[in-house]
XYZ file of C-alpha atoms in Angstrom:
753
model
C 0.000 0.000 0.000
C 1.343 3.406 -0.951
C 2.848 5.404 1.907
C 2.788 2.547 4.438
C 5.582 2.217 7.021
C 6.288 0.443 10.308
C 5.331 3.583 12.178
C 1.976 4.335 10.581
C 0.803 0.762 9.880
C -0.849 0.299 13.337
C -2.764 3.557 12.830
C -4.151 2.555 9.448
C -7.925 2.298 9.459
C -9.241 -0.297 6.995
C -12.041 0.561 4.622
C -14.922 -1.912 4.893
C -18.315 -1.724 3.170
C -21.185 -4.216 2.768
C -23.500 -4.396 -0.224
C -26.657 -6.418 -0.831
C -26.884 -8.069 -4.243
C -29.866 -10.261 -5.109
C -30.594 -10.771 -1.409
C -26.996 -11.755 -0.527
C -24.682 -9.527 1.512
C -21.146 -9.080 0.172
C -18.429 -7.201 2.090
C -15.371 -5.479 0.547
C -12.417 -4.615 2.793
C -8.969 -3.128 2.147
C -6.182 -1.771 4.347
C -6.161 -4.790 6.691
C -4.204 -7.577 4.950
C -1.350 -7.474 2.457
C -0.098 -3.996 3.348
C 3.244 -4.145 1.570
C 1.809 -5.134 -1.799
C 0.539 -2.143 -3.706
C -3.147 -3.090 -3.669
C -5.120 -5.831 -1.930
C -8.756 -6.441 -1.135
C -10.596 -8.991 0.999
C -14.112 -10.072 0.134
C -16.439 -12.010 2.409
C -20.065 -13.111 2.426
C -22.653 -14.473 4.839
C -21.542 -18.077 4.257
C -18.084 -17.800 5.895
C -16.336 -17.398 2.555
C -13.317 -15.071 2.729
C -11.370 -14.376 -0.453
C -8.157 -12.385 -0.739
C -6.965 -10.826 -4.013
C -3.809 -8.831 -4.675
C -2.673 -6.955 -7.758
C 0.840 -5.794 -8.476
C 1.683 -3.420 -11.326
C 5.439 -3.260 -11.839
C 6.942 0.145 -12.638
C 10.661 -0.584 -12.494
C 12.888 -2.890 -14.498
C 10.366 -3.087 -17.328
C 11.195 -4.877 -20.565
C 10.163 -2.029 -22.825
C 10.700 -4.172 -25.941
C 8.218 -6.853 -24.876
C 5.830 -7.787 -27.684
C 3.036 -8.979 -25.388
C 1.243 -7.878 -22.229
C 3.005 -9.745 -19.350
C -0.077 -10.445 -17.223
C 0.170 -13.394 -14.802
C -2.873 -14.743 -12.958
C -2.523 -17.332 -10.180
C -5.235 -18.975 -8.116
C -4.315 -20.532 -4.778
C -6.393 -23.190 -3.062
C -5.677 -23.405 0.645
C -6.817 -26.618 2.248
C -7.055 -24.990 5.662
C -9.839 -22.842 4.168
C -12.092 -25.903 4.305
C -10.506 -27.351 7.464
C -8.677 -30.116 5.567
C -5.147 -31.527 5.690
C -4.161 -32.608 2.233
C -1.509 -35.028 1.063
C 0.043 -38.321 2.057
C 2.171 -39.400 4.999
C 5.215 -37.710 3.453
C 3.759 -34.520 1.946
C 1.248 -32.321 3.751
C 1.465 -28.959 1.994
C -0.251 -27.622 -1.105
C 1.661 -28.598 -4.228
C 0.902 -28.139 -7.919
C -2.350 -26.354 -8.818
C -5.296 -28.696 -9.261
C -7.230 -28.669 -12.529
C -9.927 -26.588 -10.819
C -7.356 -24.019 -9.679
C -5.994 -23.795 -13.225
C -9.490 -23.316 -14.656
C -10.220 -20.614 -12.048
C -7.045 -18.742 -13.047
C -8.143 -18.898 -16.692
C -11.583 -17.551 -15.738
C -9.954 -14.470 -14.203
C -7.509 -13.899 -17.047
C -9.929 -14.100 -19.974
C -12.224 -11.119 -19.205
C -9.497 -9.034 -17.497
C -6.784 -9.086 -20.173
C -8.871 -7.365 -22.941
C -9.592 -4.447 -20.595
C -5.982 -3.238 -20.755
C -4.842 -0.981 -23.615
C -2.775 -2.378 -26.468
C 1.028 -2.271 -26.372
C 1.206 -2.071 -22.561
C 4.306 -3.865 -21.195
C 4.160 -3.344 -17.403
C 4.520 -6.699 -15.621
C 1.204 -7.295 -13.863
C 0.285 -10.087 -11.461
C -3.008 -11.050 -9.865
C -2.979 -13.604 -7.036
C -6.296 -14.926 -5.765
C -6.253 -16.846 -2.475
C -9.062 -18.672 -0.664
C -8.746 -18.012 3.084
C -12.018 -19.515 4.282
C -14.710 -21.364 2.372
C -17.909 -23.217 3.098
C -18.605 -26.422 1.223
C -21.851 -25.051 -0.162
C -20.712 -23.029 -3.181
C -18.022 -22.793 -5.808
C -16.772 -19.210 -5.823
C -14.884 -18.941 -9.121
C -17.048 -16.198 -10.648
C -16.398 -13.769 -7.776
C -12.698 -13.659 -8.607
C -13.406 -11.708 -11.802
C -15.059 -8.957 -9.777
C -12.307 -8.903 -7.131
C -9.550 -8.775 -9.765
C -11.314 -5.863 -11.460
C -11.692 -4.001 -8.169
C -8.061 -4.561 -7.181
C -6.760 -3.397 -10.549
C -8.808 -0.212 -10.290
C -7.450 0.346 -6.789
C -3.966 -0.105 -8.263
C -4.597 2.873 -10.537
C -3.607 0.748 -13.537
C -4.761 1.731 -17.034
C -7.603 -0.766 -16.591
C -10.185 0.755 -18.895
C -13.520 -0.542 -17.619
C -14.756 -2.206 -14.429
C -15.712 -5.831 -15.046
C -17.805 -8.148 -12.903
C -18.627 -11.840 -12.923
C -22.020 -13.411 -12.339
C -23.144 -16.998 -11.866
C -26.779 -18.007 -12.090
C -28.575 -21.334 -12.147
C -31.763 -21.668 -14.180
C -34.277 -24.134 -12.757
C -36.935 -26.161 -14.583
C -39.555 -23.413 -14.129
C -37.002 -20.841 -15.400
C -36.437 -19.418 -11.932
C -33.050 -17.695 -11.659
C -30.810 -18.383 -8.646
C -27.844 -16.047 -8.194
C -24.659 -17.488 -6.623
C -26.262 -20.945 -6.378
C -25.190 -23.715 -4.045
C -23.603 -26.821 -5.530
C -26.819 -28.685 -4.753
C -28.867 -26.171 -6.767
C -26.349 -26.301 -9.641
C -26.705 -30.086 -9.819
C -30.480 -29.814 -10.221
C -30.476 -26.830 -12.648
C -31.157 -27.087 -16.384
C -28.582 -24.342 -17.058
C -25.556 -23.083 -15.137
C -24.332 -19.805 -16.593
C -21.176 -17.899 -15.662
C -20.703 -14.562 -17.410
C -18.473 -11.503 -17.256
C -19.699 -8.071 -18.364
C -18.711 -4.475 -18.294
C -21.569 -2.099 -17.533
C -22.868 -2.380 -21.093
C -20.969 -5.160 -22.883
C -20.525 -8.915 -22.645
C -16.914 -10.105 -22.336
C -17.037 -13.813 -21.389
C -19.460 -16.734 -21.114
C -19.110 -20.232 -19.661
C -22.261 -22.348 -19.734
C -23.253 -25.933 -19.087
C -26.806 -27.001 -19.887
C -29.133 -29.974 -19.806
C -30.308 -29.385 -23.364
C -31.846 -25.882 -23.259
C -33.162 -23.764 -26.109
C -31.596 -20.627 -27.581
C -34.376 -18.528 -26.043
C -33.702 -19.804 -22.502
C -30.001 -19.078 -22.955
C -30.598 -15.526 -24.205
C -33.002 -14.717 -21.369
C -30.460 -16.021 -18.853
C -27.755 -13.819 -20.392
C -29.991 -10.779 -20.064
C -30.729 -11.643 -16.430
C -27.026 -12.013 -15.650
C -26.402 -8.522 -17.083
C -29.034 -7.068 -14.757
C -27.208 -8.542 -11.767
C -23.769 -7.519 -12.976
C -24.834 -3.869 -13.227
C -25.540 -4.008 -9.473
C -22.124 -5.542 -8.765
C -20.352 -2.915 -10.875
C -22.289 -0.215 -9.042
C -20.925 -1.640 -5.764
C -17.387 -1.647 -7.212
C -17.696 2.001 -8.235
C -19.079 3.023 -4.831
C -16.234 1.298 -3.012
C -13.685 2.926 -5.305
C -15.132 6.349 -4.522
C -14.566 5.870 -0.782
C -11.193 4.257 -1.395
C -9.940 7.325 -3.243
C -11.133 9.577 -0.419
C -9.496 7.532 2.352
C -6.194 6.419 0.890
C -3.289 8.199 -0.736
C -3.175 7.223 -4.403
C -0.580 8.252 -6.936
C -0.827 7.656 -10.610
C 1.365 4.821 -11.812
C 3.895 5.017 -14.612
C 2.637 3.063 -17.602
C 5.039 1.760 -20.233
C 4.024 1.036 -23.803
C 5.947 -0.588 -26.622
C 4.265 1.533 -29.256
C 4.977 0.833 -32.904
C 6.784 3.455 -34.951
C 3.895 4.701 -37.051
C 6.275 6.284 -39.569
C 7.839 2.889 -40.219
C 4.422 1.292 -40.379
C 3.269 3.809 -42.966
C 6.210 2.775 -45.139
C 5.418 -0.924 -44.583
C 1.787 -0.264 -45.453
C 2.844 1.413 -48.659
C 5.190 -1.444 -49.541
C 2.819 -4.316 -48.656
C 0.068 -3.546 -51.134
C -3.118 -5.536 -51.264
C -1.830 -7.061 -54.503
C 1.311 -8.349 -52.747
C -0.805 -9.886 -49.978
C -2.783 -11.911 -52.519
C 0.056 -14.452 -52.157
C -1.412 -15.399 -48.770
C -4.819 -16.353 -50.110
C -5.962 -19.890 -50.868
C -2.927 -21.421 -49.176
C -2.859 -24.292 -46.730
C -1.368 -23.724 -43.294
C 2.321 -24.362 -43.949
C 2.359 -22.562 -47.295
C 0.667 -19.589 -45.634
C 3.435 -19.346 -43.037
C 6.109 -19.715 -45.700
C 4.562 -16.867 -47.700
C 4.222 -14.771 -44.543
C 7.902 -15.282 -43.702
C 8.815 -14.418 -47.291
C 6.864 -11.150 -47.082
C 8.590 -10.367 -43.778
C 12.023 -10.874 -45.346
C 11.113 -8.710 -48.335
C 9.837 -5.977 -46.034
C 13.035 -6.060 -44.023
C 15.133 -5.739 -47.179
C 12.948 -2.879 -48.376
C 13.344 -0.962 -45.111
C 17.096 -1.556 -44.894
C 17.557 -0.390 -48.450
C 15.493 2.694 -47.721
C 17.331 3.267 -44.484
C 20.692 3.559 -46.288
C 19.238 6.482 -48.266
C 18.472 8.424 -45.071
C 20.620 11.247 -43.850
C 23.122 9.885 -41.341
C 22.233 12.690 -38.956
C 18.571 11.584 -38.934
C 17.579 10.372 -35.466
C 15.176 7.828 -36.944
C 16.272 4.258 -36.258
C 15.079 0.916 -37.564
C 14.027 -1.696 -35.022
C 14.384 -4.937 -36.965
C 12.759 -7.026 -34.221
C 9.433 -5.228 -34.721
C 9.223 -5.849 -38.477
C 7.381 -9.143 -37.994
C 4.730 -7.395 -35.849
C 4.306 -4.649 -38.437
C 3.829 -7.192 -41.220
C 1.277 -9.068 -39.117
C -0.578 -5.813 -38.478
C -0.731 -5.054 -42.209
C -1.863 -8.594 -43.075
C -4.547 -8.376 -40.409
C -5.706 -4.997 -41.700
C -6.128 -6.257 -45.283
C -7.707 -9.564 -44.306
C -10.248 -7.852 -42.031
C -11.055 -5.306 -44.745
C -11.696 -8.060 -47.304
C -14.031 -9.843 -44.904
C -15.942 -6.741 -43.805
C -16.287 -5.207 -47.280
C -16.204 -8.187 -49.656
C -17.139 -11.232 -47.519
C -13.836 -12.664 -48.712
C -11.926 -15.157 -46.554
C -8.412 -16.533 -46.911
C -9.564 -19.871 -48.312
C -12.426 -18.374 -50.397
C -15.116 -20.037 -48.285
C -18.416 -18.290 -47.594
C -18.619 -16.663 -44.177
C -21.015 -19.350 -42.914
C -19.327 -22.277 -44.662
C -17.802 -25.138 -42.659
C -14.798 -26.969 -44.035
C -15.508 -30.488 -45.248
C -15.592 -33.019 -42.440
C -15.191 -36.793 -42.456
C -14.982 -39.637 -39.935
C -13.726 -43.138 -39.417
C -14.755 -45.364 -36.518
C -13.359 -48.533 -34.933
C -9.805 -47.745 -35.999
C -8.128 -49.333 -32.973
C -9.125 -53.005 -32.626
C -8.204 -53.462 -28.959
C -9.870 -50.321 -27.624
C -13.510 -50.265 -26.581
C -14.376 -47.480 -28.999
C -12.458 -45.157 -31.319
C -13.109 -42.503 -33.936
C -11.024 -40.238 -36.159
C -12.427 -36.806 -36.951
C -11.027 -34.906 -39.944
C -11.709 -31.352 -41.055
C -9.191 -30.549 -43.765
C -5.836 -30.743 -41.947
C -7.243 -30.942 -38.440
C -7.379 -34.481 -37.043
C -8.550 -35.731 -33.649
C -8.218 -39.398 -32.741
C -10.559 -40.053 -29.834
C -10.557 -43.232 -27.786
C -13.192 -44.445 -25.318
C -12.415 -46.842 -22.477
C -15.090 -48.455 -20.296
C -14.567 -49.929 -16.869
C -16.382 -50.642 -13.632
C -17.849 -48.382 -10.940
C -14.790 -48.768 -8.693
C -12.681 -46.976 -11.317
C -14.293 -43.564 -10.827
C -11.986 -40.578 -10.402
C -11.932 -39.092 -6.908
C -11.492 -35.314 -6.970
C -9.312 -34.447 -3.988
C -9.133 -30.680 -3.696
C -10.047 -27.880 -1.355
C -13.767 -28.631 -1.571
C -15.337 -31.947 -0.422
C -14.231 -35.062 -2.272
C -16.455 -35.957 -5.210
C -16.383 -38.672 -7.842
C -16.466 -38.534 -11.618
C -17.809 -41.385 -13.694
C -17.064 -39.552 -16.955
C -13.460 -38.438 -17.475
C -12.323 -36.522 -20.560
C -8.695 -35.800 -21.414
C -7.285 -33.746 -24.267
C -3.703 -33.921 -25.536
C -2.118 -31.343 -27.839
C 1.357 -32.702 -28.703
C 3.933 -30.495 -30.432
C 3.953 -32.582 -33.616
C 0.333 -31.590 -34.265
C 1.593 -28.129 -35.255
C 5.080 -29.201 -36.461
C 6.665 -27.815 -33.309
C 9.281 -29.025 -30.824
C 8.853 -28.711 -27.072
C 9.514 -31.012 -24.105
C 6.621 -33.172 -22.898
C 6.667 -32.511 -19.166
C 3.198 -31.692 -17.898
C -0.305 -30.790 -18.970
C -0.711 -27.292 -20.408
C -3.392 -24.881 -19.221
C -4.777 -25.080 -22.769
C -5.157 -28.850 -22.500
C -6.892 -28.607 -19.129
C -9.247 -25.929 -20.462
C -10.122 -27.933 -23.567
C -10.885 -31.161 -21.740
C -13.101 -29.211 -19.339
C -15.014 -27.810 -22.348
C -15.514 -31.239 -23.886
C -16.568 -32.771 -20.584
C -19.142 -30.056 -19.943
C -20.596 -30.438 -23.457
C -20.984 -34.211 -23.368
C -22.086 -34.926 -19.793
C -25.716 -33.790 -20.451
C -26.237 -36.505 -23.098
C -24.602 -39.375 -21.206
C -26.800 -42.154 -19.796
C -27.377 -42.411 -16.062
C -25.494 -44.968 -13.996
C -28.699 -46.960 -13.681
C -28.905 -47.168 -17.476
C -25.187 -47.697 -18.104
C -23.169 -48.627 -14.992
C -19.746 -47.933 -16.479
C -16.964 -45.492 -15.669
C -16.120 -43.821 -18.999
C -12.782 -42.285 -19.963
C -12.434 -40.481 -23.293
C -9.063 -39.259 -24.571
C -8.746 -36.911 -27.551
C -5.351 -37.047 -29.240
C -4.905 -34.061 -31.572
C -2.877 -35.535 -34.420
C -2.840 -32.442 -36.646
C -4.217 -28.971 -35.954
C -5.336 -26.260 -38.352
C -7.765 -24.473 -36.059
C -10.613 -25.530 -33.747
C -9.031 -28.673 -32.350
C -11.478 -28.564 -29.438
C -14.297 -28.817 -32.007
C -12.594 -31.895 -33.435
C -12.258 -33.294 -29.917
C -15.967 -33.053 -29.128
C -17.245 -34.276 -32.491
C -14.793 -37.177 -32.439
C -15.737 -37.975 -28.844
C -19.411 -38.253 -29.743
C -18.579 -40.781 -32.437
C -16.167 -42.664 -30.201
C -18.798 -42.975 -27.457
C -21.362 -44.294 -29.935
C -18.781 -46.713 -31.326
C -18.130 -47.955 -27.760
C -21.791 -48.947 -27.195
C -22.484 -45.961 -24.887
C -26.217 -45.147 -25.267
C -25.951 -41.331 -25.425
C -29.239 -39.427 -25.614
C -28.268 -37.576 -28.800
C -25.107 -36.821 -30.814
C -23.366 -33.529 -29.922
C -21.368 -31.310 -32.282
C -20.058 -27.780 -32.246
C -18.497 -25.147 -34.423
C -16.417 -22.035 -33.698
C -18.324 -18.822 -34.485
C -16.073 -15.764 -34.638
C -16.841 -12.107 -35.180
C -14.896 -9.235 -36.742
C -16.012 -5.731 -35.771
C -15.174 -2.313 -37.217
C -15.320 0.286 -34.436
C -15.532 3.219 -36.866
C -18.526 2.024 -38.896
C -20.137 -0.419 -36.453
C -20.091 -3.020 -39.222
C -19.475 -6.608 -38.142
C -19.345 -10.040 -39.756
C -19.776 -13.455 -38.154
C -17.596 -16.269 -39.486
C -18.121 -20.009 -39.079
C -15.278 -22.451 -38.528
C -12.095 -20.371 -38.369
C -8.893 -21.993 -39.581
C -5.495 -21.355 -37.961
C -4.460 -18.681 -40.490
C -7.460 -16.566 -39.474
C -6.898 -17.081 -35.750
C -5.473 -13.616 -34.999
C -8.341 -11.720 -36.678
C -11.214 -12.221 -34.292
C -12.884 -9.774 -31.920
C -15.294 -12.383 -30.551
C -14.667 -16.111 -30.133
C -17.975 -17.916 -29.686
C -18.353 -21.681 -29.265
C -21.661 -23.474 -28.874
C -22.255 -27.182 -28.397
C -25.607 -28.573 -29.358
C -27.653 -31.549 -30.433
C -30.165 -31.226 -33.264
C -32.556 -29.528 -30.818
C -30.771 -28.128 -27.814
C -27.695 -26.404 -26.420
C -25.534 -28.441 -24.031
C -22.690 -25.954 -23.418
C -21.294 -22.618 -24.519
C -18.145 -20.491 -24.248
C -17.434 -16.933 -25.350
C -14.458 -14.570 -25.195
C -14.388 -10.974 -26.438
C -11.391 -8.746 -27.201
C -13.366 -5.543 -27.681
C -15.401 -3.452 -25.246
C -18.582 -3.793 -27.219
C -20.789 -6.817 -27.792
C -24.574 -6.695 -27.850
C -27.065 -9.520 -27.421
C -28.174 -8.855 -30.994
C -24.821 -10.139 -32.239
C -25.226 -13.099 -29.963
C -28.606 -13.945 -31.501
C -27.170 -13.788 -35.011
C -24.268 -16.024 -34.015
C -26.745 -18.516 -32.541
C -28.751 -18.585 -35.757
C -25.663 -19.060 -37.925
C -24.332 -21.839 -35.699
C -27.442 -23.999 -36.216
C -26.846 -24.446 -39.956
C -23.182 -25.296 -39.423
C -23.839 -27.826 -36.665
C -26.664 -29.482 -38.603
C -24.214 -30.095 -41.456
C -21.657 -31.625 -39.077
C -24.231 -33.846 -37.349
C -25.590 -35.093 -40.676
C -22.080 -36.068 -41.795
C -21.398 -37.776 -38.468
C -24.510 -39.911 -38.670
C -23.624 -41.139 -42.143
C -20.686 -42.987 -40.592
C -22.173 -44.016 -37.220
C -25.958 -43.667 -37.582
C -26.676 -45.209 -34.190
C -25.006 -46.577 -31.083
C -23.048 -49.781 -31.741
C -25.196 -52.876 -31.297
C -22.691 -54.802 -29.197
C -19.943 -54.250 -26.685
C -16.288 -54.650 -27.629
C -15.018 -58.155 -26.784
C -12.263 -56.462 -24.762
C -14.642 -54.387 -22.667
C -15.797 -55.587 -19.242
C -19.318 -56.914 -18.784
C -21.277 -55.181 -16.041
C -24.584 -56.030 -14.417
C -26.310 -54.449 -11.469
C -28.339 -56.508 -8.996
C -30.403 -55.012 -6.200
C -29.838 -57.094 -3.069
C -32.543 -57.037 -0.369
C -31.268 -55.479 2.859
C -31.878 -58.680 4.827
C -29.775 -60.639 2.321
C -26.694 -58.404 2.110
C -24.944 -60.102 5.036
C -25.374 -63.499 3.363
C -23.803 -62.160 0.159
C -20.875 -60.491 1.932
C -20.543 -63.136 4.662
C -17.836 -63.018 7.336
C -15.488 -60.083 6.603
C -16.455 -60.128 2.953
C -15.497 -63.791 2.594
C -18.036 -64.574 -0.135
C -17.181 -61.470 -2.179
C -13.434 -62.031 -1.940
C -13.767 -65.693 -2.929
C -15.901 -64.924 -5.981
C -13.527 -62.113 -7.063
C -10.554 -64.478 -6.776
C -12.159 -67.565 -8.324
C -13.819 -65.870 -11.264
C -11.627 -62.785 -11.938
C -14.398 -60.254 -11.342
C -14.931 -57.050 -9.377
C -17.920 -56.839 -7.069
C -18.948 -53.396 -5.829
C -21.727 -53.020 -3.253
C -23.104 -49.476 -2.916
C -24.639 -47.903 0.181
C -28.135 -48.702 -1.123
C -27.061 -52.361 -1.645
C -27.075 -51.979 -5.417
C -24.415 -54.512 -6.404
C -22.342 -54.123 -9.555
C -20.409 -57.043 -11.060
C -17.625 -56.275 -13.541
C -16.197 -59.311 -15.335
C -13.633 -59.879 -18.062
C -15.629 -62.658 -19.728
C -19.253 -63.590 -20.306
C -18.686 -67.019 -18.712
C -17.344 -65.626 -15.436
C -20.033 -62.980 -15.403
C -22.802 -65.625 -15.723
C -21.308 -67.797 -12.967
C -21.061 -64.924 -10.466
C -24.568 -63.733 -11.237
C -25.832 -67.277 -10.672
C -23.936 -67.458 -7.375
C -25.393 -64.197 -6.084
C -28.885 -65.109 -7.234
C -28.450 -68.394 -5.429
C -27.452 -66.643 -2.212
C -30.315 -64.120 -2.254
C -32.927 -66.666 -3.445
C -36.044 -67.047 -1.252
C -37.641 -70.564 -1.042
C -41.390 -70.971 -1.572
C -43.729 -73.906 -1.082
C -44.149 -75.629 -4.428
C -40.644 -74.717 -5.692
C -39.023 -77.569 -7.661
C -35.309 -78.143 -8.002
C -32.516 -80.667 -8.342
C -29.526 -81.293 -6.046
C -27.328 -84.008 -4.584
C -27.922 -85.981 -1.395
C -25.241 -84.965 1.123
C -26.014 -87.475 3.887
C -28.613 -89.880 5.292
C -29.765 -89.785 8.939
C -31.314 -92.734 10.850
C -32.287 -94.514 7.616
C -35.342 -92.243 7.356
C -34.017 -88.785 6.361
C -32.248 -87.812 3.133
C -30.424 -84.490 3.679
C -29.874 -82.093 0.772
C -27.630 -78.965 1.180
C -29.014 -76.442 -1.308
C -28.411 -72.651 -1.528
C -26.689 -72.658 1.874
C -29.632 -74.229 3.722
C -30.564 -77.692 5.041
C -33.272 -79.470 3.082
C -34.884 -82.724 4.379
C -36.756 -85.548 2.609
C -38.554 -88.059 4.886
C -38.579 -91.677 3.855
C -42.330 -91.465 3.424
C -41.872 -88.789 0.775
C -39.344 -90.725 -1.330
C -41.636 -92.946 -3.354
C -45.120 -94.362 -3.569
C -43.799 -97.767 -2.472
C -43.223 -98.791 1.099
C -39.477 -98.967 1.806
C -37.622 -99.948 4.956
C -34.763 -97.464 4.607
C -33.757 -94.470 2.506
C -30.936 -96.365 0.799
C -33.485 -98.477 -1.065
C -34.246 -95.320 -3.100
C -31.371 -92.824 -2.591
C -27.734 -92.975 -1.628
C -25.285 -90.212 -0.690
C -24.133 -88.453 -3.886
C -27.298 -89.270 -5.863
C -29.073 -86.448 -7.686
C -32.628 -85.984 -6.540
C -35.484 -83.973 -8.073
C -37.568 -82.424 -5.331
C -40.504 -80.148 -4.518
C -40.812 -77.986 -1.371
C -43.619 -79.124 0.954
C -43.048 -77.035 4.096
C -40.723 -74.287 5.385
C -39.766 -73.542 8.993
C -38.528 -69.935 8.854
C -37.461 -70.023 12.535
C -35.087 -72.999 12.355
C -34.612 -72.614 8.600
C -35.505 -76.258 7.958
C -37.137 -77.128 4.670
C -39.075 -80.322 4.035
C -39.239 -81.809 0.595
C -40.807 -84.610 -1.310
C -38.997 -86.484 -3.979
C -40.349 -86.061 -7.526
C -40.852 -89.489 -9.095
C -38.970 -90.516 -12.203
C -40.849 -91.153 -15.458
C -40.642 -94.932 -14.909
C -41.978 -94.591 -11.392
C -44.742 -92.298 -12.589
C -45.762 -94.924 -15.168
C -45.695 -97.621 -12.470
C -47.757 -95.425 -10.203
C -50.203 -94.740 -13.017
C -50.478 -98.495 -13.747
C -50.998 -99.186 -10.034
C -53.707 -96.536 -9.893
C -55.429 -98.039 -12.916
C -55.156 -101.506 -11.398
C -56.585 -100.326 -8.073
C -59.325 -98.427 -9.904
C -60.177 -101.551 -11.907
C -60.236 -103.657 -8.744
C -62.422 -101.055 -7.055
C -64.827 -101.011 -10.008
C -64.934 -104.826 -10.088
C -65.657 -104.911 -6.371
C -68.368 -102.286 -6.788
C -69.994 -104.267 -9.593
C -69.926 -107.409 -7.441
C -71.558 -105.603 -4.548
C -74.230 -104.154 -6.828
C -74.985 -107.643 -8.271
C -75.387 -109.135 -4.808
C -77.791 -106.372 -3.883
C -79.840 -106.978 -7.043
C -80.066 -110.748 -6.473
C -81.101 -110.286 -2.901
């Protein structure tokens, strides 16, 4: 904090103000923590959440020749914030950022970075730290607001206040601001946005198949809320300026030499730049490098004609940037005025796509997506419920049954770099794909598998995340996963002319056009609904009208992609891969669970060992069996059904005689219980001992006569063989004949008398 010292620090009076936003009280405080850093703010709410954000804007030792804005954003999870001790027996401190921490840092960076002026080179760092957190809510969206507030307090050239907003949309289209995790899980749409007072800058959305209209209304609602948050920011800043000594900071810019650029612009005519059109990716870069070399030679030649006393100097390192600026200027002009793109496609035209499925014979499902040069090989692996991923982070542990990974190796863009760890880009892209596909996945009751999908980007010429999601849909269908509907997406980008207000929306940007955009808009959808969305904006202006037009244009593009997908894999595969595990779920009655588990899990362990299966018993006694073969699967199912089977009078079965007691009882051990056949129930003939009919080891067909549920004794009768039944039938006929003969004799005697 400016002007702070050991002497005056104890006398410093913090500034603290509370605001009510959508019924929730939010408190801003500064001047209490982080006094040595230039600017720091603490934010707290009614739910025991305390968040600490610092911003540092370096003014000494600046690299004035930097060709990018050196903004660094870090997000720190502190396990003590949720009263946890993380780690193993050897390591108990926070280590590498989790995926969620990385995604939170990206959320802060994306709407903040465009709010700084071009060519600024002051090193800037934002550090967001969680000091205390309840387990009820995820707080990522608040960091955007806190970063904006801190940067304004730092007196940086931060052009507009920005705020973040998170709302959940329920089935009845009720809006819930700052929802709990429980509410998010039940919502049809979870929407995180960032706005200035009058312009949209970022969107992250996950939906359970919602319409365009629902999405647009939710965006409008989020803007209403954000205006209130920005109003609170502005009010706090007013008091901050009155209470604290603020000096203007020294801002450094690496501004281009406009006189040199005017010469480059004159040299690089639109005719010269025609060499860049209708070229594939590598040829485009070769032509670009050639133009750069020619421009350098032109400037050097012209430089030698200058008066030696001229103070004008030539910075060779900036020539590449000047050439890029000129190329961008001409390309944008051709799009805005002539609807003319680099590859001559129409503005709404998607590059030709194609698929192959079942490429990898040993995997459970695979698909190769192609869109010109871009290739994504996506592989699906299925396994049992015990293979879920446990998310161990600051918040309570949760499990994932769908896991999506995205790999972007250097060879995909003919580059060289060491393979050490996962990039932020890769983490961000798998999170996008996961959010887009989860809404169409079957429930665990319908499909009790843990699913892992990996997208390997083999070649990239723009929109590799699009390739990842389209390929993943096909891979899931190829792996027998009964998804509700195929999902596809396309990148919708916008170019805007601030002078005229003219803008054009482009579908499916290739890599050579990547540096042109002012809005990057991605929407994932089925034939009917939206499942996810992401948006980033470089400019300070973006209206909902543009958003509506981008929505409309995206439908045509996605319909084309979905139609092409379904030509290759029109429906979910009809059978499971022979290398995939077989899974069945059986609901075990509560009173039977102990019999299935037995002493210390003895039964379960024995079946897992004997038949090479995994048996998972959930809290509700829903039992899942994962087996490597159909044969083992059938045997285990039979075993469990045998254990949980309930006997009924009249039930018929077959088993072996285990022993004979006192010559009158044949004992059968069946389904873990004692079954008894009395000598009188063995046959229709009179026998002196059981052995005349049955011996130990004989198979006997039986029927249940009586059940004693107290002593669990079951009495049976033996079912006669076919021969015995014929003998019995003959005996009955004989007795009936004798009875009839006797009756006739008695009747005759009566008549004669």
